[in-house]
């Protein structure tokens, strides 16, 4: 059974850092696309960053590029999101989602993903 479990959220002041982790298990294939999304109250779900676990290829939303880094540890079946220089507008519920190849749709389209974690809160205060 496929599972995604997020950890590492919390509260931090603006300019601070947090690292989120997404443990992905139960997949029969080694390669998958794992993406971090976020959703703030009253806003649409937004793709933040994505990684292909086999190749390590990454893509980022413009709003986080240069501040956030997505990475993976395949031995631990975990994908990380290192978030630096956090801003109040980064406050949201963060979700990881996974997709198996072929990757037909855009990485930032939330309805491309079949499996989601439970979500974890990130709060950045000014």
Coordinates of C-alpha atoms in Angstrom, one line a residue, residues 48-121:
X48 CA 6.2 24.5 -5.1
X49 CA 8.9 22.1 -6.3
X50 CA 9.2 18.7 -7.9
X51 CA 11.9 16.0 -8.2
X52 CA 12.2 12.9 -10.2
X53 CA 13.6 10.3 -7.8
X54 CA 15.6 8.3 -10.3
X55 CA 17.4 11.2 -12.1
X56 CA 17.3 13.9 -9.5
X57 CA 15.9 16.4 -11.9
X58 CA 14.1 19.3 -10.3
X59 CA 11.8 22.2 -11.1
X60 CA 10.6 25.1 -8.9
X61 CA 7.9 27.7 -8.8
X62 CA 9.2 31.2 -9.5
X63 CA 8.0 32.3 -6.0
X64 CA 10.5 30.0 -4.2
X65 CA 13.3 29.6 -6.7
X66 CA 16.6 30.5 -5.1
X67 CA 15.2 30.1 -1.5
X68 CA 13.9 26.5 -1.5
X69 CA 15.8 23.3 -2.5
X70 CA 14.2 19.9 -3.1
X71 CA 16.4 16.8 -2.8
X72 CA 16.0 13.1 -2.3
X73 CA 17.6 10.2 -0.5
X74 CA 16.6 7.1 -2.3
X75 CA 18.0 4.8 0.3
X76 CA 15.7 6.3 2.8
X77 CA 12.9 6.7 0.3
X78 CA 12.5 10.3 1.4
X79 CA 12.2 13.6 -0.4
X80 CA 13.2 16.8 1.4
X81 CA 12.3 20.4 1.0
X82 CA 14.8 22.8 2.5
X83 CA 13.2 26.2 2.9
X84 CA 15.5 29.2 3.6
X85 CA 14.8 32.9 3.8
X86 CA 11.2 32.2 4.7
X87 CA 8.6 34.9 4.2
X88 CA 5.2 35.4 5.8
X89 CA 3.6 34.6 2.4
X90 CA 5.1 31.1 2.6
X91 CA 2.7 30.3 5.4
X92 CA 0.5 27.4 4.3
X93 CA -0.3 23.8 4.6
X94 CA 2.3 21.9 2.7
X95 CA 1.6 18.6 1.0
X96 CA 3.7 16.1 -0.8
X97 CA 2.3 14.1 -3.7
X98 CA 3.6 11.4 -5.9
X99 CA 3.1 10.4 -9.5
X100 CA 4.4 7.4 -11.5
X101 CA 5.7 7.5 -15.0
X102 CA 4.8 8.5 -17.7
X103 CA 4.4 12.0 -16.5
X104 CA 1.7 13.2 -18.8
X105 CA 0.8 16.5 -17.3
X106 CA 2.5 19.5 -15.9
X107 CA 4.3 19.0 -12.5
X108 CA 2.4 21.8 -10.9
X109 CA -1.1 20.6 -11.8
X110 CA -2.4 19.0 -8.6
X111 CA -4.9 16.8 -10.3
X112 CA -2.0 14.9 -12.0
X113 CA -1.3 13.2 -8.6
X114 CA -3.0 10.1 -7.3
X115 CA -1.3 9.9 -3.9
X116 CA -1.0 12.6 -1.2
X117 CA 0.3 13.0 2.2
X118 CA -1.8 14.3 5.1
X119 CA -0.2 17.7 5.0
X120 CA 1.9 19.7 7.4
X121 CA 1.6 23.3 8.6

